[in-house]
mmCIF file of C-alpha atoms and ligand atoms in Angstrom:
data_model
loop_
_atom_site.group_PDB
_atom_site.id
_atom_site.type_symbol
_atom_site.label_atom_id
_atom_site.label_comp_id
_atom_site.label_asym_id
_atom_site.label_seq_id
_atom_site.Cartn_x
_atom_site.Cartn_y
_atom_site.Cartn_z
ATOM 1 C CA MET A 1 7.732 -28.099 -10.598
ATOM 2 C CA THR A 2 9.362 -24.634 -11.097
ATOM 3 C CA SER A 3 8.353 -21.677 -9.647
ATOM 4 C CA ARG A 4 6.060 -20.613 -12.888
ATOM 5 C CA ASP A 5 4.170 -23.380 -11.624
ATOM 6 C CA LEU A 6 3.192 -21.003 -8.924
ATOM 7 C CA PHE A 7 1.911 -18.758 -11.211
ATOM 8 C CA ASP A 8 -0.107 -20.266 -14.345
ATOM 9 C CA THR A 9 1.240 -22.065 -17.609
ATOM 10 C CA THR A 10 2.439 -18.692 -18.946
ATOM 11 C CA GLY A 11 4.133 -17.369 -15.851
ATOM 12 C CA GLU A 12 2.269 -14.367 -15.722
ATOM 13 C CA ALA A 13 0.794 -13.413 -12.428
ATOM 14 C CA ARG A 14 -3.113 -13.579 -12.692
ATOM 15 C CA ARG A 15 -4.617 -10.391 -13.734
ATOM 16 C CA GLU A 16 -7.838 -9.419 -12.461
ATOM 17 C CA ASP A 17 -9.703 -5.779 -13.849
ATOM 18 C CA ILE A 18 -11.004 -4.378 -10.419
ATOM 19 C CA ALA A 19 -12.416 -1.336 -12.168
ATOM 20 C CA PRO A 20 -11.490 1.102 -15.308
ATOM 21 C CA GLY A 21 -7.662 1.962 -14.164
ATOM 22 C CA ALA A 22 -7.130 -0.495 -11.471
ATOM 23 C CA VAL A 23 -5.269 -3.923 -12.193
ATOM 24 C CA LEU A 24 -5.096 -6.396 -9.608
ATOM 25 C CA LEU A 25 -1.852 -8.567 -10.135
ATOM 26 C CA ARG A 26 -2.481 -11.927 -7.975
ATOM 27 C CA SER A 27 0.825 -12.987 -6.738
ATOM 28 C CA PHE A 28 2.720 -10.670 -8.852
ATOM 29 C CA CYS A 29 5.382 -10.407 -5.517
ATOM 30 C CA ARG A 30 5.602 -13.951 -4.950
ATOM 31 C CA GLU A 31 9.468 -14.203 -5.704
ATOM 32 C CA ARG A 32 10.440 -11.138 -3.911
ATOM 33 C CA ILE A 33 8.798 -11.674 -0.681
ATOM 34 C CA ASP A 34 11.849 -12.281 1.116
ATOM 35 C CA ALA A 35 13.705 -9.388 -0.440
ATOM 36 C CA LEU A 36 10.603 -7.275 0.522
ATOM 37 C CA LEU A 37 10.768 -8.329 4.265
ATOM 38 C CA ALA A 38 14.320 -7.692 4.338
ATOM 39 C CA ALA A 39 13.899 -4.355 3.105
ATOM 40 C CA ILE A 40 10.969 -3.454 5.208
ATOM 41 C CA ASP A 41 13.153 -4.537 8.288
ATOM 42 C CA GLY A 42 15.969 -2.234 7.418
ATOM 43 C CA VAL A 43 13.547 0.621 6.922
ATOM 44 C CA THR A 44 11.860 0.093 9.955
ATOM 45 C CA ALA A 45 15.365 -0.238 11.893
ATOM 46 C CA MET A 46 15.565 3.458 10.906
ATOM 47 C CA ALA A 47 12.250 4.972 11.295
ATOM 48 C CA PRO A 48 10.172 2.293 13.427
ATOM 49 C CA PHE A 49 6.339 1.884 12.984
ATOM 50 C CA ARG A 50 4.229 4.342 14.925
ATOM 51 C CA HIS A 51 0.507 5.007 15.553
ATOM 52 C CA MET A 52 0.056 8.656 13.955
ATOM 53 C CA THR A 53 -2.748 10.905 14.981
ATOM 54 C CA THR A 54 -5.624 12.337 12.410
ATOM 55 C CA PRO A 55 -6.067 15.911 12.437
ATOM 56 C CA GLY A 56 -9.367 15.470 14.577
ATOM 57 C CA GLY A 57 -6.926 13.768 17.328
ATOM 58 C CA TYR A 58 -7.871 10.188 16.675
ATOM 59 C CA ARG A 59 -4.862 7.785 16.791
ATOM 60 C CA MET A 60 -4.789 5.798 13.529
ATOM 61 C CA SER A 61 -5.469 1.678 14.316
ATOM 62 C CA ALA A 62 -2.685 1.445 11.644
ATOM 63 C CA ALA A 63 1.138 1.804 12.445
ATOM 64 C CA MET A 64 3.033 3.828 10.078
ATOM 65 C CA THR A 65 6.202 4.523 8.736
ATOM 66 C CA ASN A 66 7.890 5.584 5.369
ATOM 67 C CA CYS A 67 10.869 5.830 3.025
ATOM 68 C CA GLY A 68 12.169 7.400 0.108
ATOM 69 C CA ASN A 69 12.731 11.082 -0.925
ATOM 70 C CA THR A 70 9.597 11.937 0.843
ATOM 71 C CA GLY A 71 6.758 10.706 3.530
ATOM 72 C CA TRP A 72 3.497 10.767 4.462
ATOM 73 C CA VAL A 73 2.436 12.000 7.596
ATOM 74 C CA THR A 74 -0.243 13.384 9.818
ATOM 75 C CA ASP A 75 -0.625 15.092 13.122
ATOM 76 C CA ARG A 76 -3.217 17.707 14.373
ATOM 77 C CA LYS A 77 -1.972 20.214 11.658
ATOM 78 C CA GLY A 78 -3.154 17.926 8.786
ATOM 79 C CA TYR A 79 -1.910 15.612 6.253
ATOM 80 C CA ARG A 80 1.120 16.257 4.003
ATOM 81 C CA TYR A 81 4.117 14.720 2.838
ATOM 82 C CA SER A 82 7.006 15.197 4.903
ATOM 83 C CA ALA A 83 10.848 14.806 3.877
ATOM 84 C CA ALA A 84 12.008 14.586 7.625
ATOM 85 C CA ASP A 85 10.633 11.720 10.008
ATOM 86 C CA PRO A 86 8.816 14.137 12.502
ATOM 87 C CA GLU A 87 10.006 11.253 15.320
ATOM 88 C CA SER A 88 13.624 11.583 14.460
ATOM 89 C CA GLY A 89 13.844 15.014 12.790
ATOM 90 C CA ARG A 90 16.198 12.851 9.960
ATOM 91 C CA PRO A 91 15.727 12.044 6.435
ATOM 92 C CA TRP A 92 13.530 9.014 6.145
ATOM 93 C CA PRO A 93 15.447 6.218 4.676
ATOM 94 C CA ALA A 94 16.215 5.675 1.247
ATOM 95 C CA MET A 95 14.032 3.935 -0.763
ATOM 96 C CA PRO A 96 15.030 0.100 -1.306
ATOM 97 C CA PRO A 97 15.945 -1.043 -4.793
ATOM 98 C CA VAL A 98 13.487 -3.820 -4.398
ATOM 99 C CA PHE A 99 10.656 -1.112 -4.206
ATOM 100 C CA LEU A 100 11.397 0.427 -7.080
ATOM 101 C CA THR A 101 12.027 -2.343 -9.436
ATOM 102 C CA LEU A 102 8.508 -3.874 -8.519
ATOM 103 C CA ALA A 103 7.063 -0.411 -8.433
ATOM 104 C CA THR A 104 8.091 -0.126 -12.014
ATOM 105 C CA GLU A 105 7.382 -3.749 -13.095
ATOM 106 C CA ALA A 106 3.890 -3.942 -11.690
ATOM 107 C CA ALA A 107 2.920 -0.456 -13.106
ATOM 108 C CA MET A 108 4.477 -1.340 -16.421
ATOM 109 C CA ALA A 109 1.679 -4.171 -16.161
ATOM 110 C CA GLY A 110 -0.812 -1.991 -15.319
ATOM 111 C CA GLY A 111 -0.424 -0.185 -18.317
ATOM 112 C CA HIS A 112 1.756 2.576 -16.618
ATOM 113 C CA PRO A 113 5.177 2.608 -18.347
ATOM 114 C CA GLY A 114 7.987 4.818 -16.504
ATOM 115 C CA PHE A 115 6.399 5.028 -13.293
ATOM 116 C CA LEU A 116 9.300 5.930 -10.708
ATOM 117 C CA PRO A 117 8.036 6.559 -7.157
ATOM 118 C CA ASP A 118 9.424 8.702 -4.951
ATOM 119 C CA ALA A 119 7.856 7.872 -1.606
ATOM 120 C CA ALA A 120 6.723 4.458 0.102
ATOM 121 C CA LEU A 121 4.282 4.481 2.772
ATOM 122 C CA ILE A 122 4.363 1.222 4.960
ATOM 123 C CA ASN A 123 1.086 0.626 6.672
ATOM 124 C CA ARG A 124 1.045 -2.529 9.506
ATOM 125 C CA TYR A 125 -2.049 -3.968 10.808
ATOM 126 C CA GLU A 126 -2.511 -6.112 13.691
ATOM 127 C CA PRO A 127 -6.359 -7.667 14.065
ATOM 128 C CA GLY A 128 -9.175 -5.247 14.236
ATOM 129 C CA ALA A 129 -6.982 -2.298 12.662
ATOM 130 C CA ARG A 130 -8.832 -0.672 9.786
ATOM 131 C CA LEU A 131 -8.313 2.373 7.433
ATOM 132 C CA SER A 132 -11.646 4.324 6.868
ATOM 133 C CA LEU A 133 -12.800 5.458 3.461
ATOM 134 C CA HIS A 134 -10.663 8.478 1.897
ATOM 135 C CA GLN A 135 -9.168 9.614 -1.196
ATOM 136 C CA ASP A 136 -5.384 9.736 -1.826
ATOM 137 C CA ARG A 137 -5.087 13.531 -2.321
ATOM 138 C CA ASN A 138 -1.799 14.735 -0.820
ATOM 139 C CA GLU A 139 0.380 13.677 -4.222
ATOM 140 C CA ARG A 140 1.216 16.499 -6.677
ATOM 141 C CA ASP A 141 0.433 14.313 -9.823
ATOM 142 C CA PHE A 142 -2.439 12.409 -10.221
ATOM 143 C CA ALA A 143 -1.650 11.349 -13.648
ATOM 144 C CA ALA A 144 0.958 8.825 -11.694
ATOM 145 C CA PRO A 145 -0.445 5.237 -10.427
ATOM 146 C CA ILE A 146 0.036 4.365 -6.976
ATOM 147 C CA VAL A 147 1.256 0.608 -6.643
ATOM 148 C CA SER A 148 0.348 -1.154 -3.400
ATOM 149 C CA VAL A 149 1.684 -4.473 -2.160
ATOM 150 C CA SER A 150 0.034 -6.768 0.260
ATOM 151 C CA LEU A 151 1.717 -8.887 2.395
ATOM 152 C CA GLY A 152 0.774 -11.068 5.711
ATOM 153 C CA LEU A 153 -3.018 -11.896 6.879
ATOM 154 C CA PRO A 154 -5.300 -11.318 4.493
ATOM 155 C CA ALA A 155 -7.876 -8.136 4.468
ATOM 156 C CA THR A 156 -11.112 -6.717 2.900
ATOM 157 C CA PHE A 157 -10.055 -3.579 0.755
ATOM 158 C CA LEU A 158 -13.048 -1.274 0.114
ATOM 159 C CA PHE A 159 -13.061 0.286 -3.399
ATOM 160 C CA GLY A 160 -15.868 2.666 -3.672
ATOM 161 C CA GLY A 161 -16.254 5.529 -6.837
ATOM 162 C CA GLU A 162 -15.831 9.255 -6.836
ATOM 163 C CA THR A 163 -18.118 10.186 -4.171
ATOM 164 C CA ARG A 164 -17.977 8.849 -0.433
ATOM 165 C CA THR A 165 -21.395 7.497 -0.910
ATOM 166 C CA ASP A 166 -21.012 5.556 -4.407
ATOM 167 C CA LYS A 167 -21.387 2.096 -3.429
ATOM 168 C CA GLN A 168 -18.004 0.127 -2.399
ATOM 169 C CA GLN A 169 -16.723 -3.426 -3.889
ATOM 170 C CA ARG A 170 -15.109 -5.801 -1.178
ATOM 171 C CA ILE A 171 -11.712 -6.960 -2.751
ATOM 172 C CA ARG A 172 -9.873 -9.711 -0.587
ATOM 173 C CA LEU A 173 -6.260 -8.910 -0.935
ATOM 174 C CA GLN A 174 -3.189 -11.788 -0.011
ATOM 175 C CA HIS A 175 -0.143 -12.190 0.510
ATOM 176 C CA GLY A 176 2.068 -11.231 -2.823
ATOM 177 C CA ASP A 177 -1.072 -9.428 -4.490
ATOM 178 C CA VAL A 178 -0.045 -5.943 -6.055
ATOM 179 C CA VAL A 179 -2.589 -3.863 -7.348
ATOM 180 C CA VAL A 180 -2.142 -0.737 -9.768
ATOM 181 C CA TRP A 181 -4.535 2.257 -9.130
ATOM 182 C CA GLY A 182 -4.173 4.708 -11.842
ATOM 183 C CA GLY A 183 -6.394 6.591 -14.392
ATOM 184 C CA PRO A 184 -9.965 7.265 -13.169
ATOM 185 C CA ALA A 185 -9.346 4.398 -10.102
ATOM 186 C CA ARG A 186 -6.375 7.338 -8.618
ATOM 187 C CA LEU A 187 -9.064 9.191 -7.311
ATOM 188 C CA ALA A 188 -11.652 6.893 -5.994
ATOM 189 C CA PHE A 189 -12.717 6.492 -2.281
ATOM 190 C CA HIS A 190 -11.400 3.622 -0.608
ATOM 191 C CA GLY A 191 -10.431 2.086 2.573
ATOM 192 C CA VAL A 192 -9.472 -1.339 4.708
ATOM 193 C CA ALA A 193 -12.311 -3.489 6.616
ATOM 194 C CA PRO A 194 -11.028 -4.155 10.308
ATOM 195 C CA LEU A 195 -8.228 -7.251 9.743
ATOM 196 C CA LYS A 196 -9.594 -10.086 11.193
ATOM 197 C CA GLU A 197 -8.060 -12.526 13.929
ATOM 198 C CA GLY A 198 -5.197 -14.981 12.162
ATOM 199 C CA GLU A 199 -1.594 -16.174 12.199
ATOM 200 C CA HIS A 200 0.688 -15.803 9.117
ATOM 201 C CA PRO A 201 3.741 -18.047 8.569
ATOM 202 C CA LEU A 202 6.040 -15.302 7.832
ATOM 203 C CA LEU A 203 4.214 -12.314 9.618
ATOM 204 C CA GLY A 204 2.488 -13.269 12.795
ATOM 205 C CA ARG A 205 -0.384 -11.529 13.566
ATOM 206 C CA SER A 206 -0.108 -8.607 11.058
ATOM 207 C CA ARG A 207 -0.750 -7.411 7.570
ATOM 208 C CA ILE A 208 1.984 -5.026 5.983
ATOM 209 C CA ASN A 209 1.030 -3.025 2.941
ATOM 210 C CA LEU A 210 3.219 -0.639 1.371
ATOM 211 C CA THR A 211 1.944 1.733 -1.208
ATOM 212 C CA LEU A 212 4.740 3.086 -3.666
ATOM 213 C CA ARG A 213 3.668 6.787 -4.923
ATOM 214 C CA LYS A 214 4.988 9.561 -6.925
ATOM 215 C CA ALA A 215 4.106 12.328 -4.357
ATOM 216 C CA LEU A 216 6.368 15.404 -5.571
HETATM 217 C C1 MD3 B 1 -7.120 3.370 -4.566
HETATM 218 N N1 MD3 B 1 -3.777 1.958 2.008
HETATM 219 O O1 MD3 B 1 -2.135 4.012 2.687
HETATM 220 S S1 MD3 B 1 -3.761 -0.181 -0.324
HETATM 221 C C2 MD3 B 1 -3.318 4.315 1.740
HETATM 222 O O2 MD3 B 1 -4.403 -1.373 2.586
HETATM 223 C C3 MD3 B 1 -4.297 3.327 1.725
HETATM 224 O O3 MD3 B 1 -3.006 -0.035 3.856
HETATM 225 C C4 MD3 B 1 -4.619 0.422 1.923
HETATM 226 O O4 MD3 B 1 -5.087 3.560 1.387
HETATM 227 C C5 MD3 B 1 -3.771 -0.388 2.820
HETATM 228 O O5 MD3 B 1 -3.746 5.526 1.764
HETATM 229 C C6 MD3 B 1 -5.059 0.460 0.901
HETATM 230 C C7 MD3 B 1 -4.589 0.381 -1.722
HETATM 231 C C8 MD3 B 1 -4.901 1.761 -2.755
HETATM 232 C C9 MD3 B 1 -3.919 2.570 -2.259
HETATM 233 C C10 MD3 B 1 -3.901 3.957 -2.933
HETATM 234 C C11 MD3 B 1 -4.956 3.985 -3.797
HETATM 235 C C12 MD3 B 1 -5.964 1.826 -3.394
HETATM 236 C C13 MD3 B 1 -5.998 3.149 -3.665
HETATM 237 C C14 MD3 B 1 -5.362 5.189 -4.171
HETATM 238 C C15 MD3 B 1 -6.602 5.281 -5.093
HETATM 239 C C16 MD3 B 1 -7.493 4.612 -5.266
HETATM 240 FE FE1 FE B 2 -5.304 5.328 0.268
#
């Protein structure tokens, strides 16, 4: 039994096409989980998870932090990228090399060679936490894909279309799954259904999602 058997006979992660431009790479980061979790611990030691406030005044149920040259933030003034962590006034922690390599390799597998993220948003969900339907529009270049990495408890991801009322697909995202969102999928409406109760062997009662982006 080699690690290759954990994937399939070709050694490739299983690929599923979700929609034009959206490719799910099942178990793509399996062999890098320990390095990813250690890197996340390093980031959160410098920039702890926090519950940000939406422009409408609601507390987000997912806790968030960032690393990289810039980070996504929200407060009463709006959604935007900021070079500094508003909690500390310091720059966000540097992007760990394992995030960069994973992003570049996954994007390549999803048909986007040369992807180099400058921002990683780290979201932590506990049972009951959700993310309501939205588009990611705060980045400058919509030609660049977003690479997302799911760790810990499984989630039901909602993938809609170009308008808020388009019918949504429900996609189960599990520990180790990576999705590349590019092309026509890049501006699709999407969200996360309330996380179900559970206990993950590595992450306990939580799900962590990384989104690797080119924001600047
Ligand atoms: C589809 N995060 O942080 S990752 C977000 O699971 C966000 O934490 C979710 O949506 C999470 O903005 C979903 C999957 C994802 C990320 C970005 C996308 C899907 C996307 C951008 C465009 C289309
Ligand atoms: Fe999003």
